[in-house]
Coordinates of C-alpha atoms in Angstrom, one line a residue:
Chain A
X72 CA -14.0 16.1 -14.6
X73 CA -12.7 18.2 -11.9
X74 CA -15.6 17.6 -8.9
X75 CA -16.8 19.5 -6.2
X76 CA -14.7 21.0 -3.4
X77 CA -13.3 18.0 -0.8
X78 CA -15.6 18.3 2.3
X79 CA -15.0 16.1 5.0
X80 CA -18.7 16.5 6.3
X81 CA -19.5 14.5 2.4
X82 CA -17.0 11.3 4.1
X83 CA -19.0 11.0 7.1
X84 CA -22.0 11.4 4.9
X85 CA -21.1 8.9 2.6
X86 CA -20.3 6.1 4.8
X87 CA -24.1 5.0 6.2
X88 CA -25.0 4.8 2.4
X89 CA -22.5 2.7 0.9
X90 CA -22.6 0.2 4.2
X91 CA -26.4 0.0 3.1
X92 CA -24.8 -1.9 -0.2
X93 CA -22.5 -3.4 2.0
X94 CA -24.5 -6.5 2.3
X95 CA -24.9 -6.6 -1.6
X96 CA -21.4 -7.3 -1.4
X97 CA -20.8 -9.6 1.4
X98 CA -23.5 -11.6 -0.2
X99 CA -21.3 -11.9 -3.7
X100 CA -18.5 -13.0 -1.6
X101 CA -19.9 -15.4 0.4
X102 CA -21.8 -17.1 -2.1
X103 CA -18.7 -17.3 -4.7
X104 CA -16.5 -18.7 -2.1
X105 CA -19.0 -21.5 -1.3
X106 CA -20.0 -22.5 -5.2
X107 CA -16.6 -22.2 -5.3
X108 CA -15.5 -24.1 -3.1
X109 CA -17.5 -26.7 -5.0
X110 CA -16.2 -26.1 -8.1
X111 CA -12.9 -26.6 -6.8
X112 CA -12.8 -29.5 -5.4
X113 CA -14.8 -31.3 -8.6
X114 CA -12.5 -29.7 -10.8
X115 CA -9.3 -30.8 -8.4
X116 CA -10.7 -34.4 -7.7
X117 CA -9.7 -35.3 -11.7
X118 CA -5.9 -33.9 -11.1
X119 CA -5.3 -35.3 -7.7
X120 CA -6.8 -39.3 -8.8
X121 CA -5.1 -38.8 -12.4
X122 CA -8.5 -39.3 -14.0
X123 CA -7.8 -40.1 -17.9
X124 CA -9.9 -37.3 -20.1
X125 CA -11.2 -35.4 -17.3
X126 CA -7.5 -34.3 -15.8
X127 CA -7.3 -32.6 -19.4
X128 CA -10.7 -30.8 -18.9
X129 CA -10.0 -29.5 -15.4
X130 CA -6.2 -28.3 -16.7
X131 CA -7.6 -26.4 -19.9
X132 CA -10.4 -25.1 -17.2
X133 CA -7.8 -23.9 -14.6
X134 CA -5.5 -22.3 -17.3
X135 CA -8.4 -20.6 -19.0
X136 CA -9.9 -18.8 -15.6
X137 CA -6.3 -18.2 -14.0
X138 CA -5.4 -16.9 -17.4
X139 CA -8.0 -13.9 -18.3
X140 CA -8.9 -11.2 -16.4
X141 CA -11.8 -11.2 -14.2
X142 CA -13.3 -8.3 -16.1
X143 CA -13.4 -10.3 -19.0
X144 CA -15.2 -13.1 -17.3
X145 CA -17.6 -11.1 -16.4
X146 CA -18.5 -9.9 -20.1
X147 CA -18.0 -13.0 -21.4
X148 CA -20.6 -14.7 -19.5
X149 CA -23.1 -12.1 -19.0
X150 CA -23.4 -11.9 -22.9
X151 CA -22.2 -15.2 -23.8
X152 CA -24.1 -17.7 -21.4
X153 CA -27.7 -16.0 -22.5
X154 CA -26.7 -17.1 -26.5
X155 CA -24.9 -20.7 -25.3
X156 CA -28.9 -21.4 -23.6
X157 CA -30.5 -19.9 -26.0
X158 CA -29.5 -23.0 -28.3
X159 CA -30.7 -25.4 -25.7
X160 CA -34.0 -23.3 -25.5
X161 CA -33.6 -21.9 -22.1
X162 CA -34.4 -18.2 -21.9
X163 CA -32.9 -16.4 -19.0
X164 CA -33.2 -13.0 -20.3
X165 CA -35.4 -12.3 -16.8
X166 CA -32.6 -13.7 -15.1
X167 CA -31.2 -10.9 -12.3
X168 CA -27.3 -9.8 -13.1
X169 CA -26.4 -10.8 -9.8
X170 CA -27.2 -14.5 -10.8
X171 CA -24.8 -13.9 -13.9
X172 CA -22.1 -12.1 -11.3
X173 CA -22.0 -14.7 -8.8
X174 CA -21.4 -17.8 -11.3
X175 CA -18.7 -15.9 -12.6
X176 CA -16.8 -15.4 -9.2
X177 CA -17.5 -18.9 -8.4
X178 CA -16.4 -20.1 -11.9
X179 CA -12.8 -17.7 -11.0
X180 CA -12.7 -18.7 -7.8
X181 CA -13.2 -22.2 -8.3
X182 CA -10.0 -22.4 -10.4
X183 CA -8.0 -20.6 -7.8
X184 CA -9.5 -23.1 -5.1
X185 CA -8.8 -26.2 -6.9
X186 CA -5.0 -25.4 -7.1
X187 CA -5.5 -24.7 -3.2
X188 CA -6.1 -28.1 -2.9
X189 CA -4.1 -29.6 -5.1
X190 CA -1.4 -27.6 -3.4
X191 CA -3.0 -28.9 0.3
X192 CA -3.0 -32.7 -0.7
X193 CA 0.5 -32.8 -2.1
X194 CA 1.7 -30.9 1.1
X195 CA 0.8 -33.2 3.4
X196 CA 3.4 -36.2 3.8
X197 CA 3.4 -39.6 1.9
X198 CA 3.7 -41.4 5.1
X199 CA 0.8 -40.2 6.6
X200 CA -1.5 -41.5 4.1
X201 CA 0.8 -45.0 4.7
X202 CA 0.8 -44.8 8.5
X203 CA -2.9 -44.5 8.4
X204 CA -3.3 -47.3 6.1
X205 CA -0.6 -49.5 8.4
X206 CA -3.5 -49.2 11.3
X207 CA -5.8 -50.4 9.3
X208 CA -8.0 -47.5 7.7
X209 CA -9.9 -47.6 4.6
X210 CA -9.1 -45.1 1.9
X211 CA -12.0 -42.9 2.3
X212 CA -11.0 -42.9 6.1
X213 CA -7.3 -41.9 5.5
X214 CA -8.3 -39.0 3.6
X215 CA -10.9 -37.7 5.8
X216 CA -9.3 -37.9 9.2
X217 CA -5.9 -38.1 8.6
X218 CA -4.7 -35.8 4.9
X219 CA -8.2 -33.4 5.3
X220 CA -7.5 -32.3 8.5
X221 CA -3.8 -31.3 7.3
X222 CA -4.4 -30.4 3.8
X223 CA -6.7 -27.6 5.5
X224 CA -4.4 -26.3 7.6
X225 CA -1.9 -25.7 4.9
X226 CA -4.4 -24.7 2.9
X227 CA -5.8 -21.8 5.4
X228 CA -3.7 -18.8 4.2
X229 CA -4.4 -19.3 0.7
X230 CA -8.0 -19.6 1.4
X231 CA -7.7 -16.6 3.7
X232 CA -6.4 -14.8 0.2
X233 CA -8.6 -16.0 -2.2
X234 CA -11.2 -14.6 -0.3
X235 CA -9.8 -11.3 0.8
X236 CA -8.9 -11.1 -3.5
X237 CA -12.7 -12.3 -4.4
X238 CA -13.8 -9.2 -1.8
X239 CA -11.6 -6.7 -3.6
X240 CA -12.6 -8.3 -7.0
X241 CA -16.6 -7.7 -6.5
X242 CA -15.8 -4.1 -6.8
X243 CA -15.5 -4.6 -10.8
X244 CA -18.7 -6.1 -10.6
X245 CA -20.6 -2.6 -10.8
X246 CA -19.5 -3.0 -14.5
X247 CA -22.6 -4.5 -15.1
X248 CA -24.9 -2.7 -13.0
X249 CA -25.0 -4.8 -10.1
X250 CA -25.4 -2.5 -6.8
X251 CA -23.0 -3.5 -4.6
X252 CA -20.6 -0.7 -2.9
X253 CA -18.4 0.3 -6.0
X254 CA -21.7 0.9 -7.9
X255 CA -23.1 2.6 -5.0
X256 CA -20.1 4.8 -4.7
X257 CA -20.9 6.1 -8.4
X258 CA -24.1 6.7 -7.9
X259 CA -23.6 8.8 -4.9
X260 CA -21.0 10.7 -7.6
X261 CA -23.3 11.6 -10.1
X262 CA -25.3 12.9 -7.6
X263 CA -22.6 15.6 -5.7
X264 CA -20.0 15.1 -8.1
X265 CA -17.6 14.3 -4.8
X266 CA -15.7 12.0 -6.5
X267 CA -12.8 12.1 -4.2
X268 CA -14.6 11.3 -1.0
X269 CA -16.7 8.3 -2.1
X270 CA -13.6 6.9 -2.9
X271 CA -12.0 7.6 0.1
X272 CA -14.6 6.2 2.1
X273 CA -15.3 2.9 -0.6
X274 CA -11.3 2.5 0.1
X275 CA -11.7 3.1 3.9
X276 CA -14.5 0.6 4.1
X277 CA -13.0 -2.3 2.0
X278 CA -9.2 -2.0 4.2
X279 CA -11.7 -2.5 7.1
X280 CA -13.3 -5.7 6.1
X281 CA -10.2 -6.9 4.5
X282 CA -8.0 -5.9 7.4
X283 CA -10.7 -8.1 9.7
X284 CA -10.8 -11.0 7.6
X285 CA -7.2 -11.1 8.0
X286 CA -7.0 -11.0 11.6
X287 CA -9.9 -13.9 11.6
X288 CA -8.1 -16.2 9.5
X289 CA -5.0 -15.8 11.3
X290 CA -6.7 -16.9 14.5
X291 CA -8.1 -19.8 12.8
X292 CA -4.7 -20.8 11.2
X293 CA -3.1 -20.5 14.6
X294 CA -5.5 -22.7 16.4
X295 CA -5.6 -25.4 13.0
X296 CA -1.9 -25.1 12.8
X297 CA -1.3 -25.8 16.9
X298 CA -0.4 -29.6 16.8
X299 CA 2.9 -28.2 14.8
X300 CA 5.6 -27.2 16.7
X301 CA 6.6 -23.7 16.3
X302 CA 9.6 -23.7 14.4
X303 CA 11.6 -20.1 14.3
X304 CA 13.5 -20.7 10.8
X305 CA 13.3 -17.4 10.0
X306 CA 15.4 -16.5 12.9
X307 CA 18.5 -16.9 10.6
X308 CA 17.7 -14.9 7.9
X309 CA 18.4 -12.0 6.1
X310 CA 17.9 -8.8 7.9
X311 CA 18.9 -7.4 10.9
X312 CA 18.3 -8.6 14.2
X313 CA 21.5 -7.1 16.2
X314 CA 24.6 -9.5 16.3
X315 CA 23.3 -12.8 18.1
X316 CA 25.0 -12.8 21.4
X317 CA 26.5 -15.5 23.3
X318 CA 24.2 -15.8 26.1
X319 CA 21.3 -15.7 24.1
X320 CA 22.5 -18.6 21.7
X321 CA 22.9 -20.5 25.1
X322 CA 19.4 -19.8 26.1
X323 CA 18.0 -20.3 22.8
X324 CA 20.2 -24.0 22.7
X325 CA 19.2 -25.2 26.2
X326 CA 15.4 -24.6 24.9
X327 CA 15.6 -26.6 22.5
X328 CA 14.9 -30.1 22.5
X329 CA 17.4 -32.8 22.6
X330 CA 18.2 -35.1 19.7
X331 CA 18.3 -38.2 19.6
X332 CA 15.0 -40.9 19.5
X333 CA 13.6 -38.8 22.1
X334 CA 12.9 -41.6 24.5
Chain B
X142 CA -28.9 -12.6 -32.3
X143 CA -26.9 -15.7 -33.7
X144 CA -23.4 -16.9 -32.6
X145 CA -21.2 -15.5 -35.4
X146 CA -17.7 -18.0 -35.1
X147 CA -16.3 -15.9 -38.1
X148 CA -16.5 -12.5 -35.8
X149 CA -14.5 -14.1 -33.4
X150 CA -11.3 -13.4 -35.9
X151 CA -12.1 -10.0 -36.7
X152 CA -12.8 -9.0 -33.5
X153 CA -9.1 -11.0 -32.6
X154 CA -7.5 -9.2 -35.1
X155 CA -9.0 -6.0 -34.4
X156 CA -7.8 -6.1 -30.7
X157 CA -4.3 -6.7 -31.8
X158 CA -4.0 -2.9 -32.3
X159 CA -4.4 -2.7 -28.6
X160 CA -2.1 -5.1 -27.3
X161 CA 1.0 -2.8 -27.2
X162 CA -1.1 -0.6 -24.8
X163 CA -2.2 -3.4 -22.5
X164 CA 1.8 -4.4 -22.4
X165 CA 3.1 -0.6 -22.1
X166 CA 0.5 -0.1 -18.9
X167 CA 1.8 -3.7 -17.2
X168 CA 5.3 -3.2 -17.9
X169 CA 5.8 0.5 -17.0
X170 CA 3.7 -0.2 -13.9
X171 CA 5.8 -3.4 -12.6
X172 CA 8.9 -1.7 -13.3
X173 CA 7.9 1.3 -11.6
X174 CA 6.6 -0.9 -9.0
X175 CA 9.3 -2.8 -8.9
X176 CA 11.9 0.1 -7.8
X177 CA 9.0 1.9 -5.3
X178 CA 8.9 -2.0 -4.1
X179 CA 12.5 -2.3 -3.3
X180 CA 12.7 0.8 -1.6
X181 CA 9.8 0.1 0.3
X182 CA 10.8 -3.9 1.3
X183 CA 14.5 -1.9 2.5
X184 CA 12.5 0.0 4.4
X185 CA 10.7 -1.9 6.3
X186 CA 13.7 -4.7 6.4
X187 CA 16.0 -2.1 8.2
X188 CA 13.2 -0.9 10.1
X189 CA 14.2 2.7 9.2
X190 CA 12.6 4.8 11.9
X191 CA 9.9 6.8 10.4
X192 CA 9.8 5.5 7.0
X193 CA 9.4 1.9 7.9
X194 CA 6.1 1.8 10.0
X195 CA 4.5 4.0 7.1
X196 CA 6.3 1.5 4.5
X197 CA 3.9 -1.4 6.4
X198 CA 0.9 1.1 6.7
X199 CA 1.2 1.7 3.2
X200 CA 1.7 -1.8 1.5
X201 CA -1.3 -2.9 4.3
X202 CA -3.9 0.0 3.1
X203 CA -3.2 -0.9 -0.7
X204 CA -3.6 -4.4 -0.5
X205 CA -6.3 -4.4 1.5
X206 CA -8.3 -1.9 -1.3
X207 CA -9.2 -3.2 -4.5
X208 CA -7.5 -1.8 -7.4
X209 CA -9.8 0.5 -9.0
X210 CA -10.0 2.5 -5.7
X211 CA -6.9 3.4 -6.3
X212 CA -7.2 4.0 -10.2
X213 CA -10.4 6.3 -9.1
X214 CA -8.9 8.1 -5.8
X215 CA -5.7 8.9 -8.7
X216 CA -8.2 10.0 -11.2
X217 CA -9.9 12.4 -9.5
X218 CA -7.8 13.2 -6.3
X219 CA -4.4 14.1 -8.5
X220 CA -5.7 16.9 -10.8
X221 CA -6.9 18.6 -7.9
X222 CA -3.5 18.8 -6.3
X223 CA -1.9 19.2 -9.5
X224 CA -3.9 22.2 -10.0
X225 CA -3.4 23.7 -6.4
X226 CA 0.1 22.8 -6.8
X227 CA 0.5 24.8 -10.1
X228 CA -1.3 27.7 -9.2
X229 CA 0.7 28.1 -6.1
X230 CA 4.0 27.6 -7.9
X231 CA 2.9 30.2 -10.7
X232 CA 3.3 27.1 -13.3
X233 CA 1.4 27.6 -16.4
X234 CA 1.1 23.5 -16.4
X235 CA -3.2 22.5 -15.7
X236 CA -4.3 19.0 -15.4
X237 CA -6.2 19.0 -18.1
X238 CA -3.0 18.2 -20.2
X239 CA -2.9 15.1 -18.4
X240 CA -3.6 12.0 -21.1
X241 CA -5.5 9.6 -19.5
X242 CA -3.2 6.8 -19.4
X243 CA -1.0 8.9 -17.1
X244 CA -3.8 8.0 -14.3
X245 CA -3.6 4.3 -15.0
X246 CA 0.3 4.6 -15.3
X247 CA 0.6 6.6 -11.9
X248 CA -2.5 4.2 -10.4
X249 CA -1.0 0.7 -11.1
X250 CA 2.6 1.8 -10.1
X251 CA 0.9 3.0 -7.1
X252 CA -0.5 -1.3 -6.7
X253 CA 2.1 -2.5 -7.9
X254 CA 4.7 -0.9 -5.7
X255 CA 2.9 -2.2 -2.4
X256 CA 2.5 -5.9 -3.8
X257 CA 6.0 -5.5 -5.2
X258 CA 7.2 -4.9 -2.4
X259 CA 5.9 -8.0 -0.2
X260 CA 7.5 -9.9 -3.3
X261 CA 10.7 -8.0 -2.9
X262 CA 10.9 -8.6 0.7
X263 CA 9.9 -12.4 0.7
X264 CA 12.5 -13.1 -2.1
X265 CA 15.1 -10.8 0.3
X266 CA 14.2 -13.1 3.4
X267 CA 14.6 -16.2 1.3
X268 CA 18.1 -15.2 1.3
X269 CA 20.4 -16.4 4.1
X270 CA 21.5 -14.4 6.4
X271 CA 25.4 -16.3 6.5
X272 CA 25.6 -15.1 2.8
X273 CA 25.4 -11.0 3.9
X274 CA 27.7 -12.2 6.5
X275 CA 30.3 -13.8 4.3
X276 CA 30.6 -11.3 2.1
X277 CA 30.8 -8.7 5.1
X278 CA 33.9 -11.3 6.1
X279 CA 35.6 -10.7 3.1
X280 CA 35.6 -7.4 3.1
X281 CA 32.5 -6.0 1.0
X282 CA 30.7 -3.0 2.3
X283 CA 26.6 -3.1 2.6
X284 CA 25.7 -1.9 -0.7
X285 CA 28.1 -4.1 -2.7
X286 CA 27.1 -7.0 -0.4
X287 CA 23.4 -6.4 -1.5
X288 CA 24.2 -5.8 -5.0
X289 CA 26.4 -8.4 -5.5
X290 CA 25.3 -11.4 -3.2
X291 CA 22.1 -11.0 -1.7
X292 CA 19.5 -9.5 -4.8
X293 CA 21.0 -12.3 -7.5
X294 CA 20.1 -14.5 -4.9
X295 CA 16.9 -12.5 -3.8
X296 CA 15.8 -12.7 -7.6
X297 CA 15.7 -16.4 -8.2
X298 CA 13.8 -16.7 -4.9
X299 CA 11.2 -14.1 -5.9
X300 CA 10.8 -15.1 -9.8
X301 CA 7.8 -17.4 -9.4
X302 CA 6.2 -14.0 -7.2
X303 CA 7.5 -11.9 -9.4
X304 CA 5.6 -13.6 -12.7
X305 CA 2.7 -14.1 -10.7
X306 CA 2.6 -10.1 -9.9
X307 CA 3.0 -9.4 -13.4
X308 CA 0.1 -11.6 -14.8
X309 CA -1.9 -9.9 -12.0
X310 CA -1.0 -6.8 -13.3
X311 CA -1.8 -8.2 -16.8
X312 CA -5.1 -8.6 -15.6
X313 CA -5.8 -5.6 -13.8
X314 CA -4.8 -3.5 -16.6
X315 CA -8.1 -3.9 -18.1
X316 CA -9.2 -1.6 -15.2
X317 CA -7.9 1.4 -17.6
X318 CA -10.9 1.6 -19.7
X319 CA -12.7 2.7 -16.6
X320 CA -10.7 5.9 -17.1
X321 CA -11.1 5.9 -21.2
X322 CA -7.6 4.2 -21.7
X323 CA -8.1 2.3 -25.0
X324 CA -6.2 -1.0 -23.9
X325 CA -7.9 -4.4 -25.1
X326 CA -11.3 -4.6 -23.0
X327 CA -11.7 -1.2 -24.2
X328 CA -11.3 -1.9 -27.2
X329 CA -13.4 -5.3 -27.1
X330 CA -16.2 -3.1 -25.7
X331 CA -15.9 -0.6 -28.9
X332 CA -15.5 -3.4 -31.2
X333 CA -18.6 -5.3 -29.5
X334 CA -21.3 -2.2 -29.4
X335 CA -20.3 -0.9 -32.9
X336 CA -21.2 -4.8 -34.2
X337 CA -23.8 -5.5 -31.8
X338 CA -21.6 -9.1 -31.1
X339 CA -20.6 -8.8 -27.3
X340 CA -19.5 -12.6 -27.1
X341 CA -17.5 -12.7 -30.2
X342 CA -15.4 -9.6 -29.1
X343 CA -15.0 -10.6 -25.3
X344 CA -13.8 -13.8 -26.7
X345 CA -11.6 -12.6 -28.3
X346 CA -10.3 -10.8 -25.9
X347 CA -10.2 -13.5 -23.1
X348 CA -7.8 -15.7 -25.8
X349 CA -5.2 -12.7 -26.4
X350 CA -5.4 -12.9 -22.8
X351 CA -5.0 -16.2 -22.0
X352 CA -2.0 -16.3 -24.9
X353 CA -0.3 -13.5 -23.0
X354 CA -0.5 -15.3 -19.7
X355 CA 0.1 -18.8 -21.1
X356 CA 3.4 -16.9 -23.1
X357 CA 4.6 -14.9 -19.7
X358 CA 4.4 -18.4 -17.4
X359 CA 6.5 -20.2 -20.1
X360 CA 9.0 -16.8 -20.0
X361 CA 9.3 -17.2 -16.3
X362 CA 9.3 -21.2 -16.2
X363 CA 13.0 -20.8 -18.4
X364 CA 14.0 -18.0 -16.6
X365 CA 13.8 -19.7 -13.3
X366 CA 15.4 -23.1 -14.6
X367 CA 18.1 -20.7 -16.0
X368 CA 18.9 -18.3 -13.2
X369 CA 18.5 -21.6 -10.6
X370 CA 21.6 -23.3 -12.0
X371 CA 23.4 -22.6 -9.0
X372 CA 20.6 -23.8 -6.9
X373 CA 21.1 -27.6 -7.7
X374 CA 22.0 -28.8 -4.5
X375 CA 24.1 -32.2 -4.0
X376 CA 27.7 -33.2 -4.8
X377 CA 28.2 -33.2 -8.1

């Protein structure tokens, strides 16, 4: 077990070939987040309307992908969804892994993203959905321009997650031979036996993209999210801050906006 | 190769042997988690000098990595300074002695401990800051104050976190067969090559799963209706 001698020169050497996979990768990500997208909102619609049978379905669904690891999700449908066809007559034994990899992320994610927008609808207020019907909008209208629009904003950081979790979560995806940058990283092993520094550089590379994606959907949340006022409620909690002094509570007073109607 | 229903409840009872694995990896990894955690939210609460910006590199770099980096980087970064250590200490004690499930152990305290921590410093925040302050008033020094007031408080804010975490460190405890820990996907895959009956086993597995999952969010649904008593609000 015990590998070769750390040598930094292996790092620098490492990281061209496992950003060659990197797209490998990117591509499980993106594609999971947009099937599962999908997914989520079919499997959501049922919940949010109260559909009869169907609200059953999409709870059993939810429970079941929330409820089992990833890893087993992957096993489970690589080997099971070959037989489940197979009794239909579809062969897909020529189907590529990546095919099998993909529908499971999307599958998981889809579960995650359909209690994202559960979560987003029931955030935004009652009286929205009234006011717009007050000035006359449809249904269909109400929800596109007026609970959409918010339910994404509130929505944005646990998208932001999901995704930064479904990147971190294609790394177990090498467990079934799929070449993306954990897989590379193993290969590169068995070949110089420097374990420690492909990892280093797989951990290096994935902090990057994840530390980016952050950033991005920060920005994004920021400029969905402007319309609000910002509200500093966390200014009294625990922690501390220095005793509050006078003139500052003055300042921070005479800032703030007046009560009353506002007129 | 036929669909074999009757498998699926061998294969179920089979994995049973592994459960107490699977459970002994997630709880001594929360738990240890759960202290590193707390040290590491205080940290970066207080802003203690040093320790605090490397409190908020740390939790950053680990939750930005998946999880079987760090399992891996623990695997085969620790014997090596284990060894070096030993030999320049004169210890008798080589890594080789190591069982495997000390990786995963050291590993997933390692994860835990940084998302821990964000759970540990949420449910702190949650807290208000007049409460610290009234029980400064009446005379309690920090520690008791924290002890006494703020984490009972901190606690019910951070249970619904804090169940999450540990079903995500459910989960990600079927990582340790990646380092030959025999924990219930291990198992699964042993049970499935021997049999040649990969669906029945992973099925298997995925219900003992979804059982303990389902079993921990009912644990921490009483818990929270329980330890929230206080927390009714109104007059009555």
């Amino acid at each position: 077990m015990p590998g070769a001698k750390f040598d930094l020169a292996y790092v620098f050497d490492y990281f061209p070939k496992l950003l060659s996979t990197l797209n490998v990768t990117l591509t499980i990500v993106g594609l999971s987040i947009v099937l599962g997208l999908g997914v989520g909102f079919l499997v959501a619609l049922p919940r949010l309307y109260k559909v009869p049978v169907l609200k059953r379905v999409s709870e059993v669904y939810v429970s079941f992908f929330r409820g089992t690891p990833i890893l087993i999700q992957l096993f489970l449908i690589y080997y099971g969804l070959p037989e489940i066809l197979k009794l239909a007559n579809v062969d897909v034994t020529r189907t590529p892994v990546l095919v099998f990899v993909v529908l499971t992320y999307s599958l998981h994610a889809g579960a995650f993203m359909s209690e994202m927008i559960r979560a987003g609808v029931a955030a935004v207020d009652r009286g929205q959905v009234e006011a717009a019907y007050s000035v006359g909008m449809t249904g269909p209208q109400a929800f596109v321009r007026i609970v959409l629009p918010q339910a994404l904003a509130i929505s944005l950081p646990v998208f932001a997650n999901l995704v930064i979790a479904t990147l971190k979560d294609t790394s177990l995806a090498f467990s079934l031979g799929v070449m993306e940058m954990t897989g590379k990283a193993q290969t590169l092993i068995t070949v110089g036996q420097h374990f420690v520094e492909a990892y280093l550089v797989l951990a290096i590379i994935y902090f990057v993209i994840s530390f980016a994606l952050e950033r991005l959907f920060r920005l994004l949340e920021r400029r969905l999210l402007r319309h609000e006022k910002t509200e500093n409620a966390d200014r009294k909690r625990f922690g501390r801050r220095g005793s509050p002094s006078l003139r500052g509570l003055l300042a921070e007073s005479a800032s703030l906006p007046k009560g009353g109607s506002g007129l | 190769m036929k669909l074999d229903p009757s498998f699926i409840w061998t294969a179920f009872v089979k994995l049973l042997s592994a459960v107490p694995t699977t459970l002994f990896i997630t709880f001594v990894s929360v738990l240890g988690g759960l202290i590193l955690g707390t040290a590491i939210a205080l940290c970066r609460i207080y802003r203690v000098p040093v320790l605090g910006p490397i409190s908020t590199g740390y939790v950053a770099f680990i939750r930005g990595t998946p999880m079987i980096t760090h399992l891996f980087l623990v695997y085969f970064g620790l014997p090596a300074v284990v060894d070096g250590l030993s030999a320049s200490l004169g210890w008798s004690f080589r890594s080789v002695s190591i069982p495997y499930i000390a990786f995963a152990l050291v590993a997933f305290t390692i994860t835990a401990s940084a998302y821990m921590s964000e759970v540990v410093r949420s449910g702190l925040l949650a807290v208000n800051r007049g409460q610290l302050e009234a029980a400064h008033s009446i005379g309690m020094t920090t520690p008791q104050a924290l002890r006494r007031i703020v984490f009972p408080q901190a606690f019910a804010a951070a249970l619904p976190n804090l169940s999450n975490s540990f079903i995500g460190m459910l989960h990600g405890s079927t990582l340790a067969f990646t380092v030959s820990v025999v924990e219930i996907n291990a198992k699964a895959q042993i049970v499935a090559s021997t049999n040649w009956k990969f669906f029945e086993a992973y099925l298997a597995a995925a219900v003992i799963f979804w059982g303990l999952t389902v079993l921990i969010e009912r644990l921490a649904g009483a818990l929270e209706k329980r330890i929230n008593v206080y927390n009714r609000g109104g007059v009555a």
